[in-house]
Amino acid sequence: MPGDSGRVDTGTAHAARIYDYLLGGTDHYPPDREAGDAMCREWPALPVHMRANRDWLNRAVRRLARQAGVRQFLDIGSGLPTSPNSHEIAQAEAPESRVVYVDNDPLVRSLSQGLLNGSPAGLTAYVEADLRDPAAVLGSPALLETLDLGAPVALTVVAIVHFLLDEDDAVGAVRRLLEPLPSGSYLAMSVGTADFAPVEVGRVAAAYADRGMPMRLRTRAETAEFFTGLDLLPPGIVQVHRWHPEPGSGTAVRDEDIAMYGAVARKP
């Protein structure tokens, strides 16, 4: 969750805006475009990888709402509004769904109205907080007014923990967010990895680090640490394009073009 609360810095590249640029969005500035173009020169598959991650999030939310009956979602590191957003998918399945978005990027805050126009039967809210401070997330009045923490919640932590270094204790932060959630809650995560294209992904990581955004990429075994004590849903921890792909879509993407594991697990 790179970036600090405060004014929007348009003179420095930012991970959320690079992501938006490579997904074809409009909320980015020249440094973000320069960074995105430079990274694509290092690894031309980067936009494919980012789109696959976003598609995975959409499928995970839809599956949790449709098949698991989840009606509450806590989206950590939500990023810039990108339609369909999580609340649009969840409320399309169940209009009464409630979604809280959490980010610490001032640009996300300024554009958060796009995250709050939900179904009249449901609720959406935005919390400005940091994954590294779970107490601030869970103690936010907006969260407590929107979600019932006595009922199951799906915690989504998508494409963000690779920006938390070892000293940030990413596994501990996620566990502290899960701790107060009741049995029957879910954790849906995508986790950056260099397991499948180590040279190319390493160059992209170096390009982020050169711009003040160091990364901590994780192996499959390290990814599994986030799910200790939880019941993984099939197919377990796999590359995001291989997690319940839409018919005919999964085979169109090469494994070496994806640098993200994805998994969903239930809290017993």
CSV table of C-alpha atoms in Angstrom, one decimal:
chain,number,residue,atom,x,y,z
A,1,MET,CA,0.0,0.0,0.0
A,2,PRO,CA,2.6,2.5,-1.1
A,3,GLY,CA,2.0,6.2,-0.6
A,4,ASP,CA,1.1,8.3,2.4
A,5,SER,CA,-2.1,10.2,3.3
A,6,GLY,CA,-2.1,13.8,2.2
A,7,ARG,CA,-2.0,15.7,-1.0
A,8,VAL,CA,-1.8,14.0,-4.4
A,9,ASP,CA,1.7,13.9,-5.6
A,10,THR,CA,1.4,14.1,-9.4
A,11,GLY,CA,5.2,14.4,-10.0
A,12,THR,CA,6.1,10.9,-8.8
A,13,ALA,CA,4.9,7.6,-10.2
A,14,HIS,CA,2.5,5.7,-8.0
A,15,ALA,CA,1.7,2.0,-8.1
A,16,ALA,CA,-2.1,2.4,-8.1
A,17,ARG,CA,-1.9,4.9,-11.1
A,18,ILE,CA,0.6,2.7,-13.0
A,19,TYR,CA,-1.9,-0.1,-12.5
A,20,ASP,CA,-4.7,2.1,-13.8
A,21,TYR,CA,-2.7,3.2,-16.8
A,22,LEU,CA,-1.8,-0.4,-17.8
A,23,LEU,CA,-5.5,-1.4,-17.4
A,24,GLY,CA,-6.5,1.4,-19.8
A,25,GLY,CA,-7.9,3.8,-17.2
A,26,THR,CA,-7.8,7.6,-17.1
A,27,ASP,CA,-6.6,8.4,-13.6
A,28,HIS,CA,-2.8,8.8,-14.1
A,29,TYR,CA,-0.2,11.4,-14.8
A,30,PRO,CA,3.0,11.6,-17.0
A,31,PRO,CA,5.3,9.9,-14.4
A,32,ASP,CA,2.9,7.0,-14.2
A,33,ARG,CA,2.8,6.6,-17.9
A,34,GLU,CA,6.6,6.8,-18.2
A,35,ALA,CA,7.0,4.2,-15.5
A,36,GLY,CA,4.4,1.9,-17.0
A,37,ASP,CA,5.9,2.1,-20.5
A,38,ALA,CA,9.4,1.5,-19.0
A,39,MET,CA,8.2,-1.6,-17.2
A,40,CYS,CA,6.4,-3.0,-20.3
A,41,ARG,CA,9.7,-2.7,-22.1
A,42,GLU,CA,11.2,-4.9,-19.4
A,43,TRP,CA,8.3,-7.4,-19.4
A,44,PRO,CA,5.8,-6.9,-22.3
A,45,ALA,CA,3.3,-9.3,-20.6
A,46,LEU,CA,2.8,-6.8,-17.7
A,47,PRO,CA,-0.6,-5.6,-18.9
A,48,VAL,CA,-1.8,-9.2,-19.4
A,49,HIS,CA,-0.7,-10.0,-15.9
A,50,MET,CA,-2.5,-7.0,-14.4
A,51,ARG,CA,-5.7,-7.7,-16.3
A,52,ALA,CA,-5.6,-11.3,-15.2
A,53,ASN,CA,-5.3,-10.2,-11.6
A,54,ARG,CA,-8.3,-7.9,-11.9
A,55,ASP,CA,-10.4,-10.6,-13.6
A,56,TRP,CA,-9.5,-12.9,-10.8
A,57,LEU,CA,-10.8,-10.5,-8.2
A,58,ASN,CA,-14.0,-10.2,-10.1
A,59,ARG,CA,-14.5,-13.9,-10.2
A,60,ALA,CA,-13.6,-14.4,-6.6
A,61,VAL,CA,-16.1,-11.8,-5.4
A,62,ARG,CA,-18.8,-13.2,-7.7
A,63,ARG,CA,-18.2,-16.7,-6.5
A,64,LEU,CA,-18.2,-15.7,-2.8
A,65,ALA,CA,-21.5,-13.8,-3.3
A,66,ARG,CA,-23.2,-16.4,-5.5
A,67,GLN,CA,-22.0,-19.8,-4.1
A,68,ALA,CA,-20.8,-19.0,-0.6
A,69,GLY,CA,-23.7,-16.6,0.2
A,70,VAL,CA,-21.3,-13.9,1.4
A,71,ARG,CA,-23.1,-10.5,1.9
A,72,GLN,CA,-20.3,-8.5,3.4
A,73,PHE,CA,-16.9,-7.6,1.8
A,74,LEU,CA,-13.9,-5.7,3.2
A,75,ASP,CA,-11.6,-4.7,0.3
A,76,ILE,CA,-8.1,-3.8,1.5
A,77,GLY,CA,-6.0,-1.7,-0.9
A,78,SER,CA,-8.9,-1.2,-3.2
A,79,GLY,CA,-7.0,1.2,-5.5
A,80,LEU,CA,-8.6,3.5,-8.1
A,81,PRO,CA,-12.2,2.8,-9.1
A,82,THR,CA,-12.2,0.4,-12.0
A,83,SER,CA,-15.6,-0.8,-13.2
A,84,PRO,CA,-16.8,-3.3,-12.4
A,85,ASN,CA,-15.8,-2.6,-8.8
A,86,SER,CA,-16.3,-5.2,-6.1
A,87,HIS,CA,-19.6,-3.7,-4.9
A,88,GLU,CA,-21.0,-3.7,-8.4
A,89,ILE,CA,-20.3,-7.4,-8.7
A,90,ALA,CA,-21.5,-8.4,-5.2
A,91,GLN,CA,-24.7,-6.3,-5.5
A,92,ALA,CA,-25.4,-7.7,-8.9
A,93,GLU,CA,-25.6,-11.1,-7.2
A,94,ALA,CA,-27.3,-9.8,-4.0
A,95,PRO,CA,-28.4,-6.2,-3.9
A,96,GLU,CA,-28.3,-6.1,-0.1
A,97,SER,CA,-24.5,-6.7,-0.1
A,98,ARG,CA,-22.3,-4.4,1.9
A,99,VAL,CA,-18.8,-3.4,0.9
A,100,VAL,CA,-16.1,-1.3,2.6
A,101,TYR,CA,-13.2,-0.2,0.6
A,102,VAL,CA,-9.9,0.6,2.3
A,103,ASP,CA,-6.9,2.5,0.9
A,104,ASN,CA,-4.4,5.1,2.0
A,105,ASP,CA,-3.9,6.9,-1.4
A,106,PRO,CA,-5.3,10.5,-1.4
A,107,LEU,CA,-6.2,10.1,-5.1
A,108,VAL,CA,-8.3,7.1,-4.3
A,109,ARG,CA,-10.0,9.2,-1.6
A,110,SER,CA,-10.7,12.0,-4.0
A,111,LEU,CA,-12.2,9.6,-6.5
A,112,SER,CA,-14.0,7.5,-3.9
A,113,GLN,CA,-17.5,8.6,-5.0
A,114,GLY,CA,-17.1,6.0,-7.8
A,115,LEU,CA,-16.9,3.4,-5.1
A,116,LEU,CA,-19.9,4.6,-3.2
A,117,ASN,CA,-22.7,4.5,-5.7
A,118,GLY,CA,-24.1,1.1,-4.8
A,119,SER,CA,-27.5,-0.6,-4.8
A,120,PRO,CA,-30.1,1.2,-2.7
A,121,ALA,CA,-30.6,-2.1,-0.8
A,122,GLY,CA,-27.0,-2.4,0.1
A,123,LEU,CA,-24.3,-0.2,1.6
A,124,THR,CA,-20.8,0.9,0.5
A,125,ALA,CA,-18.2,2.9,2.4
A,126,TYR,CA,-14.7,4.1,2.0
A,127,VAL,CA,-12.1,4.1,4.8
A,128,GLU,CA,-8.7,5.9,4.5
A,129,ALA,CA,-6.3,3.6,6.4
A,130,ASP,CA,-3.3,1.4,5.9
A,131,LEU,CA,-3.0,-2.4,5.8
A,132,ARG,CA,0.0,-2.0,8.1
A,133,ASP,CA,-2.4,-0.6,10.8
A,134,PRO,CA,-5.2,-3.2,11.2
A,135,ALA,CA,-6.5,-1.6,14.3
A,136,ALA,CA,-7.2,1.6,12.4
A,137,VAL,CA,-9.1,-0.3,9.7
A,138,LEU,CA,-11.2,-2.4,12.1
A,139,GLY,CA,-11.9,0.6,14.4
A,140,SER,CA,-13.0,2.9,11.7
A,141,PRO,CA,-16.5,4.3,12.3
A,142,ALA,CA,-17.4,4.0,8.7
A,143,LEU,CA,-16.5,0.3,8.8
A,144,LEU,CA,-18.4,-0.3,12.0
A,145,GLU,CA,-21.5,1.5,10.6
A,146,THR,CA,-21.4,-0.6,7.4
A,147,LEU,CA,-20.4,-4.1,8.4
A,148,ASP,CA,-21.7,-6.4,11.1
A,149,LEU,CA,-18.6,-8.1,12.4
A,150,GLY,CA,-20.8,-10.7,14.1
A,151,ALA,CA,-21.7,-12.1,10.6
A,152,PRO,CA,-19.3,-13.5,8.0
A,153,VAL,CA,-17.2,-11.1,6.0
A,154,ALA,CA,-15.0,-11.7,2.9
A,155,LEU,CA,-11.7,-10.0,3.4
A,156,THR,CA,-10.1,-9.3,0.0
A,157,VAL,CA,-6.4,-8.4,0.0
A,158,VAL,CA,-5.5,-8.1,-3.7
A,159,ALA,CA,-2.2,-7.3,-5.4
A,160,ILE,CA,-1.0,-5.3,-2.4
A,161,VAL,CA,1.2,-7.4,0.0
A,162,HIS,CA,4.1,-7.4,-2.4
A,163,PHE,CA,4.5,-3.7,-1.4
A,164,LEU,CA,5.0,-4.8,2.2
A,165,LEU,CA,8.5,-5.6,3.1
A,166,ASP,CA,9.6,-8.2,5.7
A,167,GLU,CA,9.7,-5.5,8.5
A,168,ASP,CA,6.1,-4.7,7.7
A,169,ASP,CA,5.0,-8.3,8.7
A,170,ALA,CA,2.4,-8.7,6.0
A,171,VAL,CA,1.3,-12.1,7.3
A,172,GLY,CA,0.7,-10.7,10.8
A,173,ALA,CA,-1.2,-7.7,9.4
A,174,VAL,CA,-3.6,-10.0,7.5
A,175,ARG,CA,-4.0,-12.3,10.5
A,176,ARG,CA,-4.9,-9.3,12.7
A,177,LEU,CA,-7.6,-8.3,10.2
A,178,LEU,CA,-9.0,-11.8,10.1
A,179,GLU,CA,-8.9,-12.3,13.9
A,180,PRO,CA,-12.1,-10.5,14.8
A,181,LEU,CA,-14.1,-12.0,11.9
A,182,PRO,CA,-16.4,-14.8,12.8
A,183,SER,CA,-16.3,-18.4,11.6
A,184,GLY,CA,-17.6,-18.7,8.0
A,185,SER,CA,-15.7,-15.6,6.9
A,186,TYR,CA,-13.3,-15.8,4.0
A,187,LEU,CA,-9.9,-14.6,2.9
A,188,ALA,CA,-9.3,-13.9,-0.8
A,189,MET,CA,-5.8,-12.9,-1.7
A,190,SER,CA,-3.6,-12.4,-4.7
A,191,VAL,CA,0.2,-12.4,-4.0
A,192,GLY,CA,3.0,-11.3,-6.3
A,193,THR,CA,5.6,-13.9,-7.2
A,194,ALA,CA,8.6,-14.3,-9.4
A,195,ASP,CA,8.2,-18.1,-9.6
A,196,PHE,CA,7.2,-18.2,-13.3
A,197,ALA,CA,9.3,-15.5,-15.0
A,198,PRO,CA,12.0,-14.6,-12.5
A,199,VAL,CA,14.2,-12.6,-14.8
A,200,GLU,CA,11.5,-10.5,-16.4
A,201,VAL,CA,9.6,-10.0,-13.1
A,202,GLY,CA,12.8,-9.2,-11.3
A,203,ARG,CA,13.5,-6.4,-13.8
A,204,VAL,CA,10.0,-5.0,-13.2
A,205,ALA,CA,10.5,-5.1,-9.5
A,206,ALA,CA,13.8,-3.3,-9.9
A,207,ALA,CA,12.0,-0.6,-11.9
A,208,TYR,CA,9.4,-0.1,-9.1
A,209,ALA,CA,12.2,0.0,-6.6
A,210,ASP,CA,14.1,2.6,-8.6
A,211,ARG,CA,10.9,4.8,-8.3
A,212,GLY,CA,10.7,4.4,-4.5
A,213,MET,CA,8.4,1.4,-4.5
A,214,PRO,CA,10.4,-1.6,-3.4
A,215,MET,CA,8.7,-5.0,-3.6
A,216,ARG,CA,8.8,-8.3,-1.7
A,217,LEU,CA,7.8,-11.0,-4.1
A,218,ARG,CA,6.8,-14.4,-2.6
A,219,THR,CA,7.1,-18.1,-3.4
A,220,ARG,CA,4.2,-20.4,-3.3
A,221,ALA,CA,5.3,-21.7,0.1
A,222,GLU,CA,5.5,-18.1,1.4
A,223,THR,CA,2.1,-17.4,-0.1
A,224,ALA,CA,0.7,-20.4,1.8
A,225,GLU,CA,1.7,-18.8,5.1
A,226,PHE,CA,-1.2,-16.3,4.7
A,227,PHE,CA,-3.7,-19.2,4.8
A,228,THR,CA,-2.4,-21.1,7.8
A,229,GLY,CA,-5.3,-22.4,9.8
A,230,LEU,CA,-7.9,-21.6,7.1
A,231,ASP,CA,-9.6,-24.1,4.8
A,232,LEU,CA,-8.5,-23.5,1.2
A,233,LEU,CA,-11.2,-23.7,-1.4
A,234,PRO,CA,-10.4,-25.7,-4.6
A,235,PRO,CA,-8.2,-25.4,-6.5
A,236,GLY,CA,-6.1,-24.0,-3.7
A,237,ILE,CA,-3.2,-21.7,-4.4
A,238,VAL,CA,-2.7,-21.3,-8.1
A,239,GLN,CA,-1.8,-18.6,-10.6
A,240,VAL,CA,-4.7,-16.2,-10.8
A,241,HIS,CA,-5.6,-17.1,-14.4
A,242,ARG,CA,-6.0,-20.8,-13.3
A,243,TRP,CA,-8.4,-20.1,-10.5
A,244,HIS,CA,-11.9,-21.0,-11.8
A,245,PRO,CA,-11.3,-19.4,-15.2
A,246,GLU,CA,-14.2,-18.4,-17.4
A,247,PRO,CA,-14.8,-21.2,-20.0
A,248,GLY,CA,-12.2,-20.9,-22.7
A,249,SER,CA,-10.3,-18.0,-21.1
A,250,GLY,CA,-7.7,-19.7,-18.9
A,251,THR,CA,-5.8,-21.4,-21.7
A,252,ALA,CA,-5.4,-18.2,-23.6
A,253,VAL,CA,-2.9,-16.9,-21.1
A,254,ARG,CA,0.6,-18.4,-20.6
A,255,ASP,CA,1.8,-19.3,-17.2
A,256,GLU,CA,5.0,-17.3,-17.7
A,257,ASP,CA,3.0,-14.2,-18.3
A,258,ILE,CA,1.4,-14.2,-14.9
A,259,ALA,CA,3.2,-13.2,-11.7
A,260,MET,CA,0.4,-13.6,-9.2
A,261,TYR,CA,-0.9,-16.4,-7.0
A,262,GLY,CA,-4.5,-16.3,-6.1
A,263,ALA,CA,-6.5,-18.3,-3.5
A,264,VAL,CA,-9.7,-18.1,-1.4
A,265,ALA,CA,-10.0,-19.8,2.0
A,266,ARG,CA,-12.7,-20.1,4.6
A,267,LYS,CA,-12.2,-19.4,8.3
A,268,PRO,CA,-13.4,-22.5,10.2
